[in-house]
Structure formats: C-alpha cells, structure tokens
Amino acid sequence: MVQASKEWQWLRCNERNRLLIDLGDELQLCTPFKLYQLTGDSLSNPKFCIDDAEYYQNVYFYLQNFKVWTDAQCCQVALNATAAKFHLKPMLAKSWFFTEYTGNADRTEAIVALNSSQQTGEFFIVECDAESSLCISLNSEFKLDEHLTLEPFQAIRVLNNRIHPLMLADKITKTA
C-alpha cells in the first residue's frame, strides 16, 4: 500500500494546466483537473493535509476490499478522488448525458454505473448529497455522446436518479 505522507504536496502546474500531487522521490501524479476548475485553496501548493490523508486512506482501503484493482490502481483512484473532493470548484449536474435509473435495487456501494447514449461505465462517487453526486470516471474513456468523452478520473456531477447500482457480481468480490 502507498501510505499518505506529510511530505506529499499539491502542485498547480501551469505548463500542463493541471493539478499535480508530488509524492516525493521525483514521483508526481497528474490529475485530469484543469487549473480553472480548482478552488482558491490550491493556489498556494498546499501540503497533503490530515483531511486529505484520511479521505485518501478510506478510499484506498474501500477499493482494496473489492479485490479487483492492483495497489497502484487503488492509489491512483484514491488520489484522484481526493483531488476532486478537496480541490474542485462546485459544479452543476450534467445529468442529460445519462439515462435515468428506474430499477428498484438499492445502491449500496460507491462504485456505480452510469449509462450514456453511447456506453455504460463504472464511476466512483466522491461525494453525495440529497440531490446529486460528484463522480469520477473509472473508465479508460467514457463517451458522454458522439462528441464528448471523459478522460480517466475526470469528474462529473449527476442527479442521483441517474446512478445505477453496479451489477457486476462476477467481477466484484467484496469481502466482509
């Protein structure tokens, strides 16, 4: 497991127009989040704080329980989810890209499915309120429509009635 460290730091990279996280030892992760999408809190290249570390660890361990992703993949998802949760400006829901969920199965996991007119994909719920959820894409690419595509880990807010429970019982073998 990649443990959070007090040495980790968020960086605003003007050259790439992205938020990075410096993990030390010349290792940096580039998020898909452009500088204009970031809150003012990220202007000063803040350290990875206690709240960041706690959320990162919780997401990392949650993902590991599924026994689907490698440690490196769990780390990458957890770091991008942490960046989205703490550094993205609030965004409006873009639910028109997704079909409404009309089933009756309860959504019990933070890994969910969203269905566009082009495909079905897996998403991680970063935060959820009564009306909508901020999700990051877990797909290598996700076609919203014939013209727009989400990059891996890119964030989108959707109304909760668009979120489908993930029905991949053969893929996800979560342990108690």
mmCIF file of C-alpha atoms in Angstrom:
data_model
loop_
_atom_site.group_PDB
_atom_site.id
_atom_site.type_symbol
_atom_site.label_atom_id
_atom_site.label_comp_id
_atom_site.label_asym_id
_atom_site.label_seq_id
_atom_site.Cartn_x
_atom_site.Cartn_y
_atom_site.Cartn_z
ATOM 1 C CA MET A 1 0.000 0.000 0.000
ATOM 2 C CA VAL A 2 1.084 3.550 -0.696
ATOM 3 C CA GLN A 3 0.782 5.325 2.663
ATOM 4 C CA ALA A 4 -0.100 9.008 2.712
ATOM 5 C CA SER A 5 2.839 11.136 3.782
ATOM 6 C CA LYS A 6 3.239 14.576 5.314
ATOM 7 C CA GLU A 7 5.742 15.190 2.512
ATOM 8 C CA TRP A 8 3.071 14.928 -0.188
ATOM 9 C CA GLN A 9 2.086 18.235 -1.731
ATOM 10 C CA TRP A 10 -0.466 19.519 -4.228
ATOM 11 C CA LEU A 11 1.036 21.457 -7.134
ATOM 12 C CA ARG A 12 -0.601 23.714 -9.699
ATOM 13 C CA CYS A 13 1.287 23.058 -12.929
ATOM 14 C CA ASN A 14 0.910 25.948 -15.386
ATOM 15 C CA GLU A 15 2.864 24.063 -18.055
ATOM 16 C CA ARG A 16 0.375 21.159 -18.077
ATOM 17 C CA ASN A 17 -2.596 23.265 -16.900
ATOM 18 C CA ARG A 18 -3.328 20.568 -14.316
ATOM 19 C CA LEU A 19 -3.320 19.867 -10.605
ATOM 20 C CA LEU A 20 -0.480 17.507 -9.668
ATOM 21 C CA ILE A 21 0.382 15.733 -6.477
ATOM 22 C CA ASP A 22 4.057 15.475 -5.622
ATOM 23 C CA LEU A 23 4.639 12.154 -3.849
ATOM 24 C CA GLY A 24 8.372 12.740 -3.305
ATOM 25 C CA ASP A 25 11.266 10.762 -4.814
ATOM 26 C CA GLU A 26 10.622 12.589 -8.113
ATOM 27 C CA LEU A 27 7.219 10.909 -8.397
ATOM 28 C CA GLN A 28 4.232 13.028 -9.393
ATOM 29 C CA LEU A 29 0.669 12.147 -10.333
ATOM 30 C CA CYS A 30 -1.065 14.401 -12.846
ATOM 31 C CA THR A 31 -4.804 14.702 -12.250
ATOM 32 C CA PRO A 32 -7.230 15.445 -15.104
ATOM 33 C CA PHE A 33 -8.322 18.631 -13.327
ATOM 34 C CA LYS A 34 -7.502 21.872 -15.150
ATOM 35 C CA LEU A 35 -6.402 24.931 -13.205
ATOM 36 C CA TYR A 36 -9.607 26.894 -13.891
ATOM 37 C CA GLN A 37 -11.592 24.054 -12.227
ATOM 38 C CA LEU A 38 -9.715 24.393 -8.921
ATOM 39 C CA THR A 39 -10.702 26.229 -5.758
ATOM 40 C CA GLY A 40 -8.605 29.082 -4.420
ATOM 41 C CA ASP A 41 -7.312 26.770 -1.675
ATOM 42 C CA SER A 42 -4.998 25.109 -4.168
ATOM 43 C CA LEU A 43 -3.305 28.383 -5.195
ATOM 44 C CA SER A 44 -0.522 28.105 -2.641
ATOM 45 C CA ASN A 45 0.553 24.495 -3.404
ATOM 46 C CA PRO A 46 -0.696 23.203 -0.048
ATOM 47 C CA LYS A 47 0.596 20.133 1.725
ATOM 48 C CA PHE A 48 -1.450 16.952 1.707
ATOM 49 C CA CYS A 49 -3.338 17.695 4.956
ATOM 50 C CA ILE A 50 -4.892 15.404 7.571
ATOM 51 C CA ASP A 51 -8.328 15.548 5.891
ATOM 52 C CA ASP A 52 -6.753 14.671 2.524
ATOM 53 C CA ALA A 53 -4.846 11.770 4.069
ATOM 54 C CA GLU A 54 -7.882 10.399 5.916
ATOM 55 C CA TYR A 55 -10.098 10.521 2.832
ATOM 56 C CA TYR A 56 -7.326 9.010 0.648
ATOM 57 C CA GLN A 57 -6.811 6.118 3.101
ATOM 58 C CA ASN A 58 -10.557 5.442 3.373
ATOM 59 C CA VAL A 59 -10.992 5.320 -0.420
ATOM 60 C CA TYR A 60 -7.860 3.207 -0.854
ATOM 61 C CA PHE A 61 -8.969 0.577 1.677
ATOM 62 C CA TYR A 62 -12.541 0.619 0.344
ATOM 63 C CA LEU A 63 -11.283 -0.146 -3.183
ATOM 64 C CA GLN A 64 -8.899 -2.841 -1.968
ATOM 65 C CA ASN A 65 -11.819 -4.749 -0.443
ATOM 66 C CA PHE A 66 -13.158 -5.449 -3.920
ATOM 67 C CA LYS A 67 -10.041 -7.430 -4.890
ATOM 68 C CA VAL A 68 -10.364 -6.117 -8.469
ATOM 69 C CA TRP A 69 -7.721 -3.410 -8.712
ATOM 70 C CA THR A 70 -3.984 -3.510 -8.068
ATOM 71 C CA ASP A 71 -2.490 -1.474 -5.232
ATOM 72 C CA ALA A 72 -1.236 1.063 -7.793
ATOM 73 C CA GLN A 73 -4.715 1.384 -9.331
ATOM 74 C CA CYS A 74 -6.317 1.801 -5.890
ATOM 75 C CA CYS A 75 -3.754 4.505 -5.120
ATOM 76 C CA GLN A 76 -4.437 6.295 -8.409
ATOM 77 C CA VAL A 77 -8.223 6.245 -7.931
ATOM 78 C CA ALA A 78 -7.902 7.352 -4.290
ATOM 79 C CA LEU A 79 -5.557 10.247 -5.134
ATOM 80 C CA ASN A 80 -7.791 11.494 -7.962
ATOM 81 C CA ALA A 81 -10.891 11.169 -5.749
ATOM 82 C CA THR A 82 -9.108 13.150 -3.021
ATOM 83 C CA ALA A 83 -8.153 15.866 -5.516
ATOM 84 C CA ALA A 84 -11.761 16.060 -6.755
ATOM 85 C CA LYS A 85 -13.222 16.179 -3.241
ATOM 86 C CA PHE A 86 -10.939 18.859 -1.828
ATOM 87 C CA HIS A 87 -9.784 20.934 -4.800
ATOM 88 C CA LEU A 88 -12.538 21.106 -7.425
ATOM 89 C CA LYS A 89 -14.882 24.065 -7.570
ATOM 90 C CA PRO A 90 -18.532 23.101 -7.174
ATOM 91 C CA MET A 91 -20.062 22.018 -10.462
ATOM 92 C CA LEU A 92 -23.574 21.783 -11.793
ATOM 93 C CA ALA A 93 -25.088 18.404 -12.602
ATOM 94 C CA LYS A 94 -24.866 17.319 -16.239
ATOM 95 C CA SER A 95 -27.455 14.599 -15.991
ATOM 96 C CA TRP A 96 -28.799 14.990 -19.522
ATOM 97 C CA PHE A 97 -25.965 12.745 -20.744
ATOM 98 C CA PHE A 98 -27.253 9.804 -18.691
ATOM 99 C CA THR A 99 -30.301 7.566 -18.647
ATOM 100 C CA GLU A 100 -32.494 7.575 -15.567
ATOM 101 C CA TYR A 101 -32.374 4.565 -13.267
ATOM 102 C CA THR A 102 -35.838 3.040 -12.964
ATOM 103 C CA GLY A 103 -34.936 -0.181 -11.156
ATOM 104 C CA ASN A 104 -35.594 -0.901 -7.512
ATOM 105 C CA ALA A 105 -32.227 -2.297 -6.379
ATOM 106 C CA ASP A 106 -30.648 -0.127 -3.712
ATOM 107 C CA ARG A 107 -27.307 1.466 -4.400
ATOM 108 C CA THR A 108 -25.113 0.269 -1.560
ATOM 109 C CA GLU A 109 -21.617 0.919 -2.916
ATOM 110 C CA ALA A 110 -19.629 3.967 -4.005
ATOM 111 C CA ILE A 111 -18.731 2.143 -7.227
ATOM 112 C CA VAL A 112 -21.683 2.663 -9.542
ATOM 113 C CA ALA A 113 -22.708 2.537 -13.187
ATOM 114 C CA LEU A 114 -23.761 5.443 -15.379
ATOM 115 C CA ASN A 115 -25.339 4.861 -18.791
ATOM 116 C CA SER A 116 -24.960 7.385 -21.597
ATOM 117 C CA SER A 117 -26.429 7.015 -25.073
ATOM 118 C CA GLN A 118 -23.019 5.643 -26.112
ATOM 119 C CA GLN A 119 -21.974 3.246 -23.341
ATOM 120 C CA THR A 120 -22.216 2.052 -19.750
ATOM 121 C CA GLY A 121 -19.293 2.818 -17.460
ATOM 122 C CA GLU A 122 -18.042 2.449 -13.934
ATOM 123 C CA PHE A 123 -17.760 5.506 -11.703
ATOM 124 C CA PHE A 124 -16.670 6.229 -8.139
ATOM 125 C CA ILE A 125 -18.871 8.520 -6.035
ATOM 126 C CA VAL A 126 -16.586 11.127 -4.459
ATOM 127 C CA GLU A 127 -19.358 12.895 -2.565
ATOM 128 C CA CYS A 128 -23.111 12.616 -2.439
ATOM 129 C CA ASP A 129 -25.886 14.893 -1.225
ATOM 130 C CA ALA A 130 -29.675 14.529 -1.286
ATOM 131 C CA GLU A 131 -29.948 15.672 -4.914
ATOM 132 C CA SER A 132 -26.749 14.773 -6.754
ATOM 133 C CA SER A 133 -23.375 13.055 -6.630
ATOM 134 C CA LEU A 134 -19.891 14.039 -7.747
ATOM 135 C CA CYS A 135 -18.397 11.059 -9.566
ATOM 136 C CA ILE A 136 -15.067 10.285 -11.212
ATOM 137 C CA SER A 137 -14.814 8.013 -14.218
ATOM 138 C CA LEU A 138 -13.038 4.675 -13.748
ATOM 139 C CA ASN A 139 -13.035 4.011 -17.495
ATOM 140 C CA SER A 140 -10.133 4.349 -19.933
ATOM 141 C CA GLU A 141 -12.513 6.661 -21.764
ATOM 142 C CA PHE A 142 -16.224 7.276 -21.431
ATOM 143 C CA LYS A 143 -18.302 8.649 -24.288
ATOM 144 C CA LEU A 144 -20.931 11.046 -22.997
ATOM 145 C CA ASP A 145 -22.290 11.470 -26.522
ATOM 146 C CA GLU A 146 -20.948 11.304 -30.066
ATOM 147 C CA HIS A 147 -18.790 14.416 -29.470
ATOM 148 C CA LEU A 148 -17.757 14.472 -25.803
ATOM 149 C CA THR A 149 -15.590 11.981 -23.919
ATOM 150 C CA LEU A 150 -14.477 11.855 -20.286
ATOM 151 C CA GLU A 151 -10.818 11.070 -19.618
ATOM 152 C CA PRO A 152 -9.952 8.589 -16.857
ATOM 153 C CA PHE A 153 -10.721 10.078 -13.411
ATOM 154 C CA GLN A 154 -12.421 13.158 -14.858
ATOM 155 C CA ALA A 155 -15.233 14.370 -12.603
ATOM 156 C CA ILE A 156 -18.883 14.905 -13.408
ATOM 157 C CA ARG A 157 -21.861 15.717 -11.193
ATOM 158 C CA VAL A 158 -25.116 13.859 -11.868
ATOM 159 C CA LEU A 159 -28.545 13.756 -10.292
ATOM 160 C CA ASN A 160 -28.895 10.712 -8.053
ATOM 161 C CA ASN A 161 -31.710 9.293 -10.187
ATOM 162 C CA ARG A 162 -29.137 8.651 -12.945
ATOM 163 C CA ILE A 163 -26.958 6.404 -10.780
ATOM 164 C CA HIS A 164 -27.337 2.681 -11.377
ATOM 165 C CA PRO A 165 -26.111 0.078 -8.892
ATOM 166 C CA LEU A 166 -23.147 -1.801 -10.312
ATOM 167 C CA MET A 167 -24.372 -5.240 -11.341
ATOM 168 C CA LEU A 168 -21.066 -6.980 -11.873
ATOM 169 C CA ALA A 169 -21.246 -9.626 -9.168
ATOM 170 C CA ASP A 170 -18.818 -11.861 -11.048
ATOM 171 C CA LYS A 171 -16.245 -9.041 -11.212
ATOM 172 C CA ILE A 172 -16.610 -7.579 -7.753
ATOM 173 C CA THR A 173 -15.894 -9.963 -4.933
ATOM 174 C CA LYS A 174 -16.020 -7.625 -1.967
ATOM 175 C CA THR A 175 -15.022 -9.220 1.298
ATOM 176 C CA ALA A 176 -16.607 -8.528 4.653
#
